[in-house]
């Protein structure tokens, strides 16, 4: 059993903890919080051992009556690996000041810079490269979504170049501090955006072939991507077949009522998904089209949850628990109840 410590029990951390706890070959030995908020109380209620991420704040938990086992330094030496789910930018400091000091393997999230780690992870593309490594980053929700779909396309034809427009949600549903409220904001206003280089950190062979642009809009549910991919030649049927064979990617039909990100989230609710998580990437079947050698499609990305199964597979890769990426993906998907 791999002993996994989750450093940061927030939007990503609580989902990673739940996913890890469902795996037959892993266990969560603890989760950390920086403050005794409702998520800290819920972690304890769910049976996770809670630790203070910042030792100086241990007394705050005691004052609020939140049961903790100690601080992160009381548990980190027992961990085989740490999944860092701290807010963006903090993971780098944790890597330098804690994980390397205690010589424990660590996974950072997509909010950190690619250059701080040994490699960047996607279960389909870079599982073998990350095998046995000590410090890896699982890429962001948008990059994860693009990597999966580009993998499907690449399995059917060669990619000459890719142009992607990302329509990004303004904030997560629980974030009342961010916007925009009544605007569409180029983010960044320069082209290319950082998403293309981030894809190349996972798929180096796409370097020089992919250019992305991005805007943020007043919604909280999901991102949407519009892909325009020039290939060496393919057909619509070949792409549909490739999507059907690719794990964690599936097609939805606007004709059947799944005509927006809102209805896709409703679909996730109807599936009985906890927190209405949709770990898979939803591609609108009607959007798939091939004109000459150029492929077009649109997809929806649930930003809170698509990276979660990648973290689980990354644990197996780094700890050398399974040398076949597709077997790891199958194990993770089955334990999490994901669609085939």
Coordinates of C-alpha atoms in Angstrom, one line a residue:
X1 CA 0.0 0.0 0.0
X2 CA 1.4 3.4 -1.0
X3 CA 1.3 5.8 1.8
X4 CA 0.1 9.1 0.4
X5 CA 0.0 12.5 2.2
X6 CA -2.2 15.2 0.8
X7 CA -0.7 18.7 1.5
X8 CA -3.7 21.0 1.1
X9 CA -7.3 19.9 1.5
X10 CA -9.0 22.4 -0.8
X11 CA -10.7 22.2 -4.1
X12 CA -8.2 19.7 -5.6
X13 CA -6.8 18.2 -2.4
X14 CA -10.1 16.9 -1.1
X15 CA -10.8 15.3 -4.5
X16 CA -7.4 13.7 -4.7
X17 CA -7.9 12.4 -1.1
X18 CA -11.2 10.7 -2.0
X19 CA -9.7 9.3 -5.2
X20 CA -6.7 7.9 -3.5
X21 CA -8.8 6.4 -0.7
X22 CA -10.7 4.4 -3.3
X23 CA -7.6 2.7 -4.7
X24 CA -6.8 -0.8 -3.6
X25 CA -3.0 -0.2 -3.6
X26 CA -3.0 3.2 -1.8
X27 CA -4.0 4.8 1.4
X28 CA -4.3 8.4 2.6
X29 CA -2.1 8.7 5.8
X30 CA -3.1 12.3 6.3
X31 CA -4.3 15.6 4.9
X32 CA -3.2 19.1 5.9
X33 CA -4.9 22.5 6.2
X34 CA -3.6 25.9 7.0
X35 CA -6.7 27.0 8.9
X36 CA -9.6 25.3 10.8
X37 CA -12.4 26.0 8.3
X38 CA -15.3 23.9 7.3
X39 CA -13.2 21.8 5.0
X40 CA -10.9 20.9 7.9
X41 CA -13.9 19.8 9.9
X42 CA -15.2 17.8 7.0
X43 CA -11.9 16.1 6.6
X44 CA -12.0 14.9 10.2
X45 CA -15.7 13.9 9.8
X46 CA -14.7 11.7 6.8
X47 CA -12.1 9.9 8.8
X48 CA -8.9 11.5 7.4
X49 CA -6.2 12.3 9.9
X50 CA -5.7 16.1 9.9
X51 CA -2.5 17.9 10.3
X52 CA -1.6 21.6 10.4
X53 CA 0.2 22.6 7.3
X54 CA 1.8 25.5 9.1
X55 CA 3.1 24.5 12.6
X56 CA 2.7 27.9 14.0
X57 CA -1.1 27.6 13.4
X58 CA -1.6 24.4 15.3
X59 CA -3.1 26.3 18.2
X60 CA -5.8 27.8 15.9
X61 CA -7.2 24.3 15.3
X62 CA -7.2 23.5 19.0
X63 CA -8.9 26.8 19.8
X64 CA -11.7 26.0 17.3
X65 CA -12.1 22.5 18.6
X66 CA -10.9 20.9 15.3
X67 CA -9.1 17.6 16.1
X68 CA -5.7 17.4 14.6
X69 CA -2.9 14.8 14.9
X70 CA -0.1 17.3 14.8
X71 CA 1.7 19.2 12.1
X72 CA 2.9 18.2 8.7
X73 CA 6.3 17.4 10.1
X74 CA 4.8 14.8 12.4
X75 CA 3.6 12.7 9.4
X76 CA 5.8 13.5 6.4
X77 CA 8.5 11.0 7.2
X78 CA 5.8 8.2 7.1
X79 CA 4.8 9.2 3.5
X80 CA 6.0 7.4 0.4
X81 CA 4.8 10.4 -1.6
X82 CA 3.2 13.8 -1.0
X83 CA 0.6 15.2 -3.4
X84 CA 0.9 19.0 -3.0
X85 CA -2.5 20.7 -3.5
X86 CA -1.5 24.1 -2.1
X87 CA -2.6 27.3 -4.0
X88 CA -0.5 28.1 -7.0
X89 CA 3.0 29.3 -6.3
X90 CA 3.2 27.8 -2.8
X91 CA 4.0 24.3 -4.1
X92 CA 7.4 25.5 -5.4
X93 CA 8.3 26.7 -1.9
X94 CA 7.1 23.5 -0.3
X95 CA 9.2 21.5 -2.8
X96 CA 12.4 23.4 -1.8
X97 CA 11.8 23.8 1.9
X98 CA 10.0 20.6 2.8
X99 CA 9.9 17.8 0.3
X100 CA 13.6 17.9 -0.8
X101 CA 14.7 18.4 2.8
X102 CA 12.8 15.3 3.9
X103 CA 13.7 13.4 0.8
X104 CA 10.1 12.5 0.0
X105 CA 8.7 12.2 -3.5
X106 CA 6.2 14.9 -4.4
X107 CA 3.6 15.8 -7.0
X108 CA 2.9 19.4 -7.7
X109 CA -0.1 20.8 -9.5
X110 CA -0.6 22.7 -12.7
X111 CA -0.5 26.1 -10.9
X112 CA 3.3 25.7 -10.6
X113 CA 5.9 26.3 -13.3
X114 CA 7.1 23.4 -15.4
X115 CA 10.8 24.2 -14.8
X116 CA 10.6 23.4 -11.0
X117 CA 10.2 19.7 -11.5
X118 CA 11.8 16.8 -13.3
X119 CA 9.0 16.3 -15.8
X120 CA 5.3 17.0 -16.4
X121 CA 2.6 14.3 -16.2
X122 CA -0.3 13.1 -18.3
X123 CA -1.2 9.4 -18.0
X124 CA -1.5 8.9 -21.7
X125 CA 1.6 10.8 -22.9
X126 CA 4.3 10.8 -20.2
X127 CA 3.7 8.0 -17.7
X128 CA 6.8 6.2 -18.8
X129 CA 9.0 9.3 -18.7
X130 CA 7.9 10.0 -15.1
X131 CA 8.4 6.4 -14.0
X132 CA 10.5 6.4 -10.8
X133 CA 11.1 10.2 -10.8
X134 CA 11.1 12.1 -7.5
X135 CA 9.4 15.5 -8.4
X136 CA 6.7 15.7 -11.0
X137 CA 4.0 18.2 -11.9
X138 CA 0.5 17.1 -13.1
X139 CA -0.5 19.7 -15.6
X140 CA -3.5 22.0 -15.3
X141 CA -7.1 21.2 -16.1
X142 CA -6.9 22.9 -19.5
X143 CA -3.7 21.2 -20.5
X144 CA -5.0 17.9 -19.3
X145 CA -8.1 18.2 -21.5
X146 CA -6.0 19.2 -24.5
X147 CA -3.5 16.4 -23.9
X148 CA -6.2 13.7 -23.8
X149 CA -8.0 14.9 -27.0
X150 CA -4.8 15.4 -28.9
X151 CA -3.8 11.9 -27.9
X152 CA -7.0 10.6 -29.5
X153 CA -6.4 12.6 -32.6
X154 CA -2.7 11.6 -32.8
X155 CA -3.8 7.9 -32.6
X156 CA -5.7 8.4 -35.8
X157 CA -3.5 10.7 -37.8
X158 CA -0.4 12.8 -37.6
X159 CA -0.8 16.3 -36.3
X160 CA 0.7 19.0 -38.5
X161 CA -0.4 21.9 -36.4
X162 CA -3.1 22.8 -33.8
X163 CA -4.9 26.0 -33.1
X164 CA -7.0 26.2 -30.0
X165 CA -9.2 28.8 -28.5
X166 CA -9.9 28.3 -24.8
X167 CA -13.1 29.9 -23.3
X168 CA -12.3 29.7 -19.6
X169 CA -14.6 29.9 -16.6
X170 CA -14.1 33.1 -14.6
X171 CA -13.9 31.3 -11.2
X172 CA -14.7 28.0 -9.5
X173 CA -18.2 27.8 -8.0
X174 CA -17.0 28.4 -4.4
X175 CA -14.8 31.4 -5.3
X176 CA -16.7 34.7 -4.6
X177 CA -13.6 36.9 -5.0
X178 CA -12.9 36.5 -8.7
X179 CA -14.7 37.6 -11.9
X180 CA -15.4 38.9 -14.4
X181 CA -19.1 39.6 -13.6
X182 CA -20.1 41.3 -16.8
X183 CA -17.3 41.0 -19.3
X184 CA -15.3 38.8 -21.6
X185 CA -11.6 39.2 -20.8
X186 CA -8.7 38.2 -23.0
X187 CA -6.5 36.3 -20.6
X188 CA -3.8 36.8 -21.6
X189 CA -4.4 39.5 -24.2
X190 CA -1.2 38.2 -26.0
X191 CA -1.1 35.3 -28.4
X192 CA 0.0 32.6 -27.8
X193 CA -1.3 31.9 -24.3
X194 CA 0.7 29.7 -21.9
X195 CA -1.5 26.7 -22.6
X196 CA 0.4 25.7 -25.8
X197 CA 3.8 25.6 -24.2
X198 CA 2.3 23.8 -21.3
X199 CA 1.0 21.1 -23.6
X200 CA 4.5 20.9 -25.1
X201 CA 6.0 20.3 -21.6
X202 CA 4.1 17.0 -21.8
X203 CA 4.2 16.4 -25.5
X204 CA 7.5 17.8 -26.8
X205 CA 6.8 16.6 -30.3
X206 CA 4.1 19.3 -30.6
X207 CA 6.6 22.1 -29.9
X208 CA 6.2 24.7 -32.7
X209 CA 2.9 23.1 -33.9
X210 CA 0.4 24.3 -31.3
X211 CA -0.7 27.9 -30.7
X212 CA -3.4 28.8 -28.1
X213 CA -5.4 31.8 -27.2
X214 CA -7.7 32.2 -24.2
X215 CA -10.5 34.4 -22.7
X216 CA -12.3 34.2 -19.4
X217 CA -16.1 34.6 -19.2
X218 CA -18.7 35.0 -16.5
X219 CA -19.4 31.4 -15.7
X220 CA -18.2 28.9 -13.0
X221 CA -19.2 25.5 -14.3
X222 CA -16.7 24.4 -17.0
X223 CA -14.1 25.5 -19.5
X224 CA -14.8 25.1 -23.3
X225 CA -12.2 24.5 -26.0
X226 CA -12.5 25.0 -29.7
X227 CA -9.9 23.0 -31.6
X228 CA -8.7 23.4 -35.2
X229 CA -6.2 20.8 -36.0
X230 CA -4.4 20.3 -39.4
X231 CA -3.5 16.7 -40.0
X232 CA -1.9 14.6 -42.7
X233 CA -5.3 13.3 -43.5
X234 CA -8.2 11.7 -41.6
X235 CA -12.0 11.3 -41.7
X236 CA -14.7 12.1 -39.2
X237 CA -15.4 8.5 -38.6
X238 CA -11.7 7.8 -37.9
X239 CA -11.7 10.6 -35.3
X240 CA -14.9 9.4 -33.7
X241 CA -13.5 5.9 -33.5
X242 CA -10.3 7.2 -31.9
X243 CA -12.2 9.2 -29.3
X244 CA -14.3 6.1 -28.4
X245 CA -11.1 4.2 -27.8
X246 CA -9.4 6.9 -25.7
X247 CA -9.9 6.7 -21.9
X248 CA -11.3 9.7 -20.1
X249 CA -12.7 11.2 -23.2
X250 CA -16.2 10.7 -24.4
X251 CA -18.8 12.2 -26.7
X252 CA -22.0 14.0 -25.9
X253 CA -24.9 14.9 -28.2
X254 CA -26.5 18.4 -28.3
X255 CA -29.4 16.8 -30.1
X256 CA -30.1 14.7 -27.0
X257 CA -30.1 17.8 -24.8
X258 CA -26.5 18.0 -23.8
X259 CA -26.2 21.3 -25.6
X260 CA -24.3 23.4 -23.0
X261 CA -21.9 23.2 -20.1
X262 CA -24.9 23.6 -17.8
X263 CA -26.6 20.5 -19.1
X264 CA -23.4 18.5 -19.1
X265 CA -23.0 19.3 -15.4
X266 CA -26.6 18.3 -14.9
X267 CA -25.7 15.0 -16.6
X268 CA -22.9 14.5 -14.1
X269 CA -25.4 15.2 -11.3
X270 CA -27.7 12.5 -12.7
X271 CA -24.8 10.1 -12.9
X272 CA -24.6 10.5 -9.1
X273 CA -21.1 12.0 -9.2
X274 CA -19.9 13.5 -5.9
X275 CA -19.7 17.3 -6.2
X276 CA -21.0 16.7 -9.8
X277 CA -17.4 16.0 -10.8
X278 CA -16.9 15.0 -14.5
X279 CA -13.3 13.7 -14.6
X280 CA -13.7 12.9 -18.3
X281 CA -13.5 15.3 -21.2
X282 CA -16.9 15.8 -23.0
X283 CA -16.6 16.4 -26.8
X284 CA -19.7 17.5 -28.7
X285 CA -20.2 14.9 -31.4
X286 CA -21.9 17.4 -33.7
X287 CA -18.9 19.6 -33.6
X288 CA -16.6 17.0 -35.0
X289 CA -15.9 17.8 -38.7
X290 CA -13.1 17.3 -41.2
X291 CA -12.6 19.8 -44.1
X292 CA -9.8 18.7 -46.4
X293 CA -7.1 17.9 -43.9
X294 CA -8.4 20.1 -41.1
X295 CA -10.2 18.7 -38.1
X296 CA -12.6 20.8 -36.0
X297 CA -14.2 20.0 -32.6
X298 CA -15.4 21.5 -29.4
X299 CA -15.1 20.1 -25.9
X300 CA -16.0 20.9 -22.3
X301 CA -13.6 20.5 -19.4
X302 CA -14.7 20.3 -15.8
X303 CA -11.8 22.4 -14.2
X304 CA -12.3 21.1 -10.7
X305 CA -12.0 17.4 -11.4
X306 CA -10.4 16.3 -14.7
X307 CA -6.9 16.3 -13.2
X308 CA -7.8 14.0 -10.3
X309 CA -7.3 10.6 -11.9
X310 CA -4.0 11.9 -13.4
X311 CA -2.7 12.4 -9.8
X312 CA -3.6 8.8 -9.0
X313 CA -1.7 7.5 -12.0
X314 CA 1.2 9.8 -11.3
X315 CA 1.6 8.2 -7.9
X316 CA 1.8 4.7 -9.4
X317 CA 4.3 5.9 -12.0
X318 CA 6.6 7.7 -9.5
X319 CA 6.5 4.8 -7.0
X320 CA 6.9 2.2 -9.8
X321 CA 3.8 0.4 -8.7
X322 CA 2.7 -0.4 -12.3
X323 CA 4.8 -0.1 -15.4
X324 CA 1.9 -0.1 -17.9
X325 CA 0.1 3.2 -18.1
X326 CA -3.1 1.7 -19.6
X327 CA -3.3 -0.8 -16.8
X328 CA -2.9 2.0 -14.2
X329 CA -5.6 4.1 -16.0
X330 CA -7.9 1.1 -16.0
X331 CA -7.3 0.6 -12.3
X332 CA -7.9 4.2 -11.4
X333 CA -11.0 4.5 -13.6
X334 CA -12.6 1.4 -12.2
X335 CA -12.0 2.5 -8.6
X336 CA -13.4 6.0 -9.3
X337 CA -16.4 4.7 -11.3
X338 CA -15.4 6.6 -14.5
X339 CA -17.0 5.8 -17.8
X340 CA -15.4 3.4 -20.2

